[in-house]
C-alpha positions as a printed Julia matrix, in Angstrom:
499×3 Matrix{Float64}:
  -0.01    0.22   -0.35
   2.8     2.55    1.19
   4.25    1.92   -2.41
   1.47    2.56   -4.39
   0.06    4.84   -2.95
   3.01    6.68   -3.92
   3.53    5.23   -7.13
  -0.35    7.23   -7.48
   1.56   10.22   -6.0
   4.42   10.43   -8.46
   1.87    9.86  -11.44
  -0.16   12.05  -10.49
   2.09   14.99  -10.11
   3.88   14.16  -13.69
   0.34   14.86  -15.18
  -0.01   17.96  -13.7
   3.41   19.47  -14.69
   4.81   17.22  -17.33
   3.53   19.5   -19.91
   3.82   22.84  -18.2
   7.34   23.35  -18.9
   8.9    21.57  -15.8
   9.9    18.63  -18.13
  12.31   20.69  -20.23
  11.17   20.69  -23.68
   7.73   20.04  -24.96
   7.92   17.04  -25.71
  10.59   15.69  -22.61
   7.06   16.79  -21.11
   4.75   15.31  -23.12
   6.66   12.04  -22.09
   6.89   13.05  -18.56
   2.98   13.4   -18.3
   2.15    9.88  -20.4
   4.46    8.43  -18.02
   2.9     9.48  -15.35
  -0.95    8.76  -16.45
   0.7     4.96  -16.84
   2.16    5.54  -13.44
  -1.72    5.98  -11.89
  -3.86    3.47  -14.49
  -1.12    0.67  -12.66
  -1.05    2.38   -9.2
  -4.91    2.07   -9.1
  -5.44   -1.04  -10.27
  -2.83   -2.72   -7.9
  -4.33   -0.28   -5.14
  -7.58   -1.71   -5.59
  -6.6    -5.37   -5.63
  -4.71   -4.74   -2.59
  -7.89   -3.59   -0.56
 -10.05   -6.48   -1.83
  -7.4    -8.81   -0.95
  -6.09   -6.7     2.55
  -9.83   -5.38    3.66
 -12.46   -7.73    5.46
 -16.18   -6.83    4.94
 -16.65   -4.79    8.42
 -13.71   -2.5     6.88
 -10.96   -4.22    9.29
  -7.48   -4.55    7.69
  -6.88   -7.99    8.33
  -3.54   -6.96   10.64
  -5.95   -6.69   13.95
  -4.12   -3.81   14.86
  -5.57   -0.03   14.65
  -2.68    1.47   14.37
  -1.91   -0.71   11.31
  -5.53   -0.18    9.71
  -4.86    3.48    9.92
  -2.02    3.47    8.44
  -3.45    1.63    5.35
  -6.68    4.03    5.34
  -4.34    7.16    5.69
  -2.38    5.93    2.34
  -6.09    5.59    0.77
  -7.37    9.67    1.67
  -3.94   10.45    0.28
  -5.13    8.67   -2.87
  -8.46   10.05   -2.7
  -7.3    13.95   -1.89
  -4.53   13.89   -5.05
  -7.03   12.54   -7.07
  -8.99   15.41   -6.25
  -6.72   18.06   -6.63
  -5.65   16.66   -9.88
  -8.93   15.67  -10.88
  -8.6    12.11  -11.33
 -11.4    10.12  -11.89
 -11.08    6.74   -9.11
 -13.39    3.24   -8.94
 -15.67    3.37   -6.53
 -14.56    0.36   -4.8
 -11.77    2.73   -3.97
 -14.23    5.11   -2.42
 -15.7     2.62   -0.83
 -13.08    1.24    0.89
 -12.03    4.1     2.35
 -15.28    4.58    3.95
 -15.35    1.34    5.21
 -12.19    1.39    6.94
 -13.07    4.73    8.59
 -16.65    3.76   10.15
 -14.51    0.64   11.32
 -12.63    3.39   13.32
 -15.76    5.48   14.07
 -16.88    1.98   15.86
 -14.53    0.84   18.07
 -13.26    4.24   18.99
 -13.53    4.68   22.82
 -14.7     7.69   24.71
 -11.34    9.28   24.63
 -11.22    9.01   20.62
  -8.42    7.23   20.63
  -8.09    3.88   19.26
  -7.64    0.17   20.82
  -4.17   -0.92   22.12
  -5.19   -4.19   19.93
  -1.67   -5.95   18.52
   0.76   -3.24   17.7
  -1.01   -0.01   18.78
  -0.74    3.11   20.61
  -3.47    4.6    22.76
  -3.71    7.78   19.38
  -5.99   10.19   18.72
  -8.29    9.07   15.79
  -9.5    12.82   15.33
  -7.08   13.65   12.27
  -8.54   10.46   10.52
 -11.99   11.68   11.29
 -11.36   14.88   10.02
  -9.37   14.2     7.01
 -12.24   11.32    5.77
 -15.33   13.22    6.59
 -13.55   16.22    3.59
 -12.89   13.78    1.64
 -16.15   11.74    2.11
 -19.05   14.2     2.72
 -19.66   12.09    5.82
 -21.79   13.71    8.64
 -21.4    10.86   10.73
 -17.01   11.02   10.73
 -17.32   14.87   10.6
 -19.28   14.33   14.21
 -16.07   12.61   15.37
 -13.45   14.57   13.87
 -12.1    18.06   14.86
 -14.34   21.36   15.47
 -12.39   22.62   12.95
  -9.55   21.46   10.39
  -6.2    20.4    12.44
  -2.9    22.6    11.08
  -1.4    19.19    8.69
  -5.18   19.12    7.0
  -5.52   22.61    6.29
  -1.81   22.7     5.05
  -3.37   19.52    2.64
  -6.52   20.78    1.83
  -5.98   24.7     2.1
  -8.09   27.5     3.3
 -11.59   26.78    0.98
 -11.11   23.2     2.7
 -10.95   24.28    5.66
 -14.31   26.59    5.16
 -15.94   24.52    3.63
 -15.19   21.79    7.09
 -17.08   24.5     9.39
 -20.17   24.45    7.17
 -20.29   20.76    7.55
 -23.46   19.06    9.01
 -22.26   16.87   11.94
 -24.54   14.08   13.05
 -24.01   11.56   15.76
 -24.61    8.34   15.04
 -27.73    6.56   15.86
 -25.69    3.04   16.26
 -24.61    1.68   19.93
 -23.6    -1.6    19.01
 -20.96   -2.74   16.43
 -20.9    -6.59   15.84
 -17.96   -6.59   13.08
 -18.03  -10.34   12.73
 -15.62  -11.11    9.73
 -12.74   -9.55   12.24
 -14.26  -10.69   15.08
 -14.45   -7.41   16.92
 -17.83   -6.02   19.13
 -18.79   -2.83   20.52
 -21.2    -1.39   22.9
 -21.56    1.63   24.01
 -23.82    3.22   26.16
 -23.62    7.03   24.22
 -20.59    8.93   21.56
 -20.12   11.78   24.38
 -16.75   11.8    26.59
 -18.67   10.23   29.66
 -19.85    7.47   27.81
 -19.5     3.12   28.84
 -17.98    0.69   26.39
 -17.26   -2.5    25.68
 -14.85   -3.89   23.23
 -14.52   -7.98   22.66
 -12.42   -9.64   20.2
 -12.31  -13.08   19.08
 -11.21  -13.16   15.48
  -8.05  -14.17   13.7
  -4.17  -13.22   14.68
  -3.76  -11.32   11.41
  -0.15  -10.71   10.37
   3.24   -9.92   12.48
   1.31   -6.86   14.55
  -0.98   -9.17   15.94
  -0.8   -10.28   19.77
  -2.35  -13.37   21.24
  -5.66  -11.34   22.28
  -8.72  -14.1    21.42
 -11.65  -13.55   23.67
 -10.1    -9.94   24.48
 -11.76   -7.25   26.11
 -11.54   -3.66   27.03
 -13.93   -1.74   29.25
 -14.55    2.17   30.07
 -17.05    3.35   32.25
 -18.26    7.23   32.25
 -15.82    7.91   29.6
 -12.56    5.69   31.72
 -10.25    3.17   30.74
 -10.61    0.29   33.2
 -10.3    -2.53   31.33
  -7.23   -2.28   28.96
  -4.48   -4.11   26.4
  -1.09   -3.86   27.99
   0.54   -2.04   24.35
   3.2    -2.92   22.51
   6.12   -0.97   23.89
   9.32   -2.11   21.68
   9.75   -4.21   17.96
  12.89   -5.56   19.32
  12.3    -9.44   20.02
  13.28  -10.28   23.88
  11.36  -11.18   26.79
   9.6    -7.96   26.93
   8.25   -7.56   23.39
   7.39  -11.02   24.03
   5.38  -11.01   27.71
   3.24   -8.77   25.65
   1.97   -9.71   23.06
   1.17  -13.0    24.41
  -2.4   -14.08   25.95
  -1.18  -13.34   29.61
  -1.11   -9.7    28.76
  -4.17   -9.05   27.8
  -7.91   -9.6    29.66
  -8.26  -13.59   28.42
  -8.79  -16.56   29.85
  -6.23  -18.96   29.98
  -5.33  -22.55   31.19
  -2.41  -23.58   33.23
  -0.68  -20.13   32.4
   0.71  -21.7    28.83
   0.14  -19.97   26.52
  -1.26  -21.38   23.24
   0.85  -19.79   20.38
   4.63  -18.59   21.08
   6.88  -16.07   19.53
   9.39  -17.04   17.39
  10.49  -14.12   16.75
   9.58  -10.22   17.1
   7.24  -11.3    13.98
   7.03  -14.57   13.7
   5.04  -17.06   15.86
   3.72  -21.13   16.31
   0.72  -23.06   16.86
  -1.44  -20.67   15.01
  -4.99  -21.39   16.43
  -8.31  -20.46   15.02
 -11.38  -18.46   16.62
 -14.37  -20.62   16.75
 -17.88  -20.94   18.11
 -18.64  -16.78   17.89
 -22.17  -15.52   18.31
 -23.89  -12.56   19.83
 -27.27  -11.32   20.34
 -28.82   -8.44   21.0
 -32.61   -7.68   22.13
 -33.56   -5.02   24.64
 -30.93   -3.66   27.08
 -29.21   -7.73   26.93
 -26.21   -7.8    24.41
 -25.31  -11.22   24.5
 -21.05  -12.09   23.12
 -19.65  -15.31   22.55
 -16.27  -17.1    21.45
 -13.57  -19.81   21.53
 -10.46  -19.99   20.04
  -8.91  -23.95   19.7
  -5.47  -23.09   21.01
  -5.69  -25.58   24.04
  -6.64  -28.14   22.11
  -3.62  -29.51   22.24
  -4.05  -29.81   25.62
  -7.14  -31.23   26.04
  -9.36  -28.14   26.71
 -11.54  -25.87   25.5
 -12.3   -22.92   26.07
 -15.55  -20.62   25.66
 -16.13  -17.23   26.2
 -19.55  -15.76   26.86
 -20.31  -12.37   27.89
 -23.69  -10.92   29.35
 -24.31   -7.17   29.14
 -27.15   -5.56   30.97
 -27.02   -2.29   30.09
 -23.97   -0.55   29.49
 -22.49   -0.88   33.22
 -22.93   -4.52   34.45
 -21.2    -7.43   32.38
 -21.44  -11.1    32.89
 -17.95  -12.62   31.98
 -18.89  -16.72   31.91
 -15.38  -18.65   30.66
 -16.42  -22.44   30.38
 -13.15  -24.97   30.47
 -14.43  -28.23   28.32
 -12.22  -31.5    28.38
 -10.83  -34.2    30.75
  -7.9   -34.34   33.02
  -7.19  -31.39   36.17
  -5.87  -27.74   34.92
  -5.28  -24.47   36.05
  -8.06  -22.66   34.88
  -7.67  -18.63   34.87
  -9.08  -15.16   34.0
  -6.58  -12.19   33.52
  -7.63   -8.75   34.27
  -5.43   -5.93   33.51
  -6.78   -2.01   34.83
  -5.97    1.0    34.61
  -2.94    2.13   35.77
  -4.27    6.15   36.4
  -6.38    3.92   39.08
  -6.12    1.92   42.08
  -6.98   -1.84   42.85
  -8.59   -3.21   45.86
  -8.57   -6.92   47.16
 -11.75   -8.19   48.39
 -12.83  -11.81   49.59
 -15.37  -11.93   46.64
 -13.84  -10.16   44.06
 -11.66   -6.85   43.86
 -13.1    -2.97   42.89
 -11.11   -0.48   40.5
 -11.35    2.87   42.16
 -10.44    6.01   39.28
 -10.67    9.49   39.14
 -14.19    9.17   37.23
 -15.64    5.81   37.78
 -15.25    2.58   39.71
 -16.06   -1.09   39.04
 -17.17   -3.9    41.35
 -15.8    -7.56   40.09
 -17.29  -10.03   41.66
 -16.21  -13.86   40.82
 -18.95  -16.88   41.98
 -17.63  -19.08   44.32
 -18.41  -22.97   43.38
 -21.08  -23.59   44.82
 -19.88  -27.71   45.33
 -16.77  -26.1    47.3
 -13.38  -28.01   47.42
 -11.23  -26.52   44.76
  -7.95  -25.12   44.44
  -8.97  -21.81   43.79
  -7.33  -18.0    44.57
  -7.03  -14.05   43.44
  -3.92  -12.51   43.51
  -2.81   -9.19   42.44
   0.79   -7.64   40.84
   1.76   -5.13   38.89
   2.77   -6.13   34.9
   4.15   -3.71   31.82
   2.16   -1.73   29.68
   2.89    0.58   27.41
   0.01    3.43   25.68
   3.15    4.95   23.65
   5.98    3.17   21.68
   9.25    3.34   23.89
   7.08    3.93   26.77
   6.74    2.17   29.62
   5.08    1.87   32.57
   3.64   -1.01   35.37
  -0.09   -1.35   35.88
  -2.45   -3.36   38.05
  -2.92   -7.11   36.93
  -5.29   -9.2    38.92
  -5.68  -13.46   37.83
  -8.62  -15.67   39.02
  -7.83  -18.97   39.16
  -9.14  -22.39   39.78
  -7.05  -25.98   39.92
  -9.97  -28.75   39.9
 -10.86  -31.71   37.42
 -12.48  -30.27   34.12
 -15.64  -29.35   33.01
 -14.76  -25.96   35.18
 -17.11  -22.89   35.57
 -15.78  -19.33   35.97
 -18.1   -16.59   35.98
 -16.91  -12.78   37.08
 -19.39  -10.24   37.19
 -17.99   -6.53   36.68
 -19.92   -3.75   37.81
 -19.69    0.17   37.38
 -20.68    3.13   38.64
 -19.84    6.8    39.57
 -17.01    7.44   41.25
 -17.85    8.91   44.44
 -21.22    7.01   44.46
 -22.05    4.11   46.96
 -21.6     0.95   45.17
 -25.19   -0.25   44.7
 -24.74   -4.06   43.61
 -24.88   -7.3    45.49
 -24.68  -10.33   43.08
 -25.58  -14.05   44.69
 -25.62  -17.4    42.88
 -29.12  -18.83   42.88
 -29.95  -22.46   42.73
 -31.67  -23.01   39.29
 -33.91  -26.68   38.86
 -35.6   -28.17   36.6
 -39.22  -28.14   37.49
 -40.62  -30.77   35.34
 -37.99  -33.51   37.05
 -38.11  -31.1    40.42
 -34.04  -31.37   40.28
 -31.57  -28.89   41.12
 -28.76  -28.97   38.2
 -24.82  -28.99   39.38
 -22.38  -26.09   38.48
 -21.67  -28.44   35.49
 -24.63  -28.03   34.44
 -26.02  -24.77   34.68
 -25.6   -21.56   37.06
 -27.96  -18.95   38.31
 -26.86  -15.56   39.5
 -28.89  -12.77   40.75
 -27.32   -8.88   40.16
 -29.8    -5.9    42.06
 -28.78   -1.85   42.46
 -31.23   -1.01   44.83
 -34.5    -0.23   41.61
 -34.03   -3.68   39.63
 -33.34   -7.04   40.45
 -31.71   -9.21   37.07
 -32.14  -13.03   37.47
 -29.56  -14.67   34.66
 -29.34  -18.47   33.89
 -26.77  -19.91   32.09
 -26.5   -23.14   30.62
 -23.21  -24.6    29.98
 -24.68  -28.31   27.95
 -27.74  -28.08   25.39
 -31.24  -27.3    25.94
 -32.8   -30.91   26.12
 -33.8   -33.9    28.13
 -34.23  -33.13   31.53
 -32.15  -30.26   31.19
 -34.74  -28.58   28.3
 -36.68  -26.75   30.59
 -34.42  -24.75   33.4
 -34.38  -21.58   35.68
 -34.82  -19.93   39.01
 -37.72  -18.91   41.67
 -40.67  -19.42   39.7
 -39.24  -18.64   36.36
 -38.03  -21.12   33.61
 -37.46  -21.31   29.83
 -35.63  -23.55   26.85
 -32.63  -20.86   26.3
 -29.04  -21.97   27.45
 -28.52  -17.62   27.74
 -31.47  -16.5    29.51
 -32.59  -12.91   31.73
 -34.61  -10.6    32.78
 -35.84   -7.84   35.06
 -37.73  -10.05   38.46
 -38.5    -6.1    39.31
 -40.93   -5.34   35.68
 -44.52   -6.44   36.4
 -45.07   -9.63   33.78
 -41.89  -10.15   32.83
 -39.98  -13.41   31.38
 -37.05  -15.18   30.91
 -35.37  -13.23   27.27
 -33.47  -15.82   25.66
 -29.91  -14.38   23.99
 -28.66  -17.96   23.43
 -31.05  -20.95   22.32
């Protein structure tokens, strides 16, 4: 992309200036202009082909790194800018890909207008990208995400008239608050488009290229515009223990098995043990959103790991990890937290305290008991900008037991300074036809209260059928594998999010 967008720029320059006397003699100038036309034509053929190969149907670049997604988008926007300036006609696919990539940026943009630190990415402000894209594509939603005025670089590139036109452009906040980008494996949920919004990003996609990290089933979380769960970033491209640690699965907010890596670094860019995402699913009904993903990385160890995240609104998230297989294993959950806040451990979980937001993390202990388990807090490296390193709190929850193992953690956020309104408790799950109470390995129930609402959640770990086909708790029953209801609503019943 870098090479061929440069070829386009050279060709466009020669087309404009080859005949104006800068090429020496008239014949020489004509020859340069003709060469420019050839360069432009060839560059457009290559660019259209490369974008068709590299950009997925949801607009995300295959590298699976927002920073390099934007490197490519910048190249395409430069082609659009030069084509507009020189009066060169472009294939519609080129403009379409630019729009799709810019809208993917919009989907995963965090409340503070930065990109997620996924893969080899920094915490970079996206507004300059949106500003340029909005003017070139005449898009009101991108205009909303951009600067109020053209930034200095854009004025330099586009000129005074563009600056005036941009200020007069209409701006419109996107109506959508949920973006399922299924082809790349990115799902983004938000409460709104303000700087104080809530935000969840769940990832279950391919590794991508050398800039990809081992982040299948990772989640980023913001509450009231503040980072709570973060990606550890990249720091360096120099191969070594720190480069490999920051690419590892344990540097992300994921479920892990035996503290082992399912993919191993073989250098700064090379890997061993490519694995595939699986079982990706989602459902949204009213205030309830279900996201699911799995991967095959631990199959050599005889374990299949599956993550389901049930979001109630945008501040309550039930993180349910399932470990299927045989034998005894240490099953874990990693949580990397914003270094700007502090973390307090408690008997039933831990609490993040930030400047604007607090989030309580409740771990549900097994109802049977008797298993070895623990919760540990340590400081681990994070990097929000290249060559800048700091340390942040990381909480790891673990349980050593024969499989099947279920680990459920509820993250519930609220405004800093307010009292914690939440309580979380286990609820026995029964099958009313037989009157049998189901074990934790079959299904689990929990109740979440915030002082105004009481939500009942039912999670079925097996298929719906036989004596486990109609299950629930406290007089509320259904046929789903994931069900939820607000018990305080008159006449409410369980909403099925996964059958």
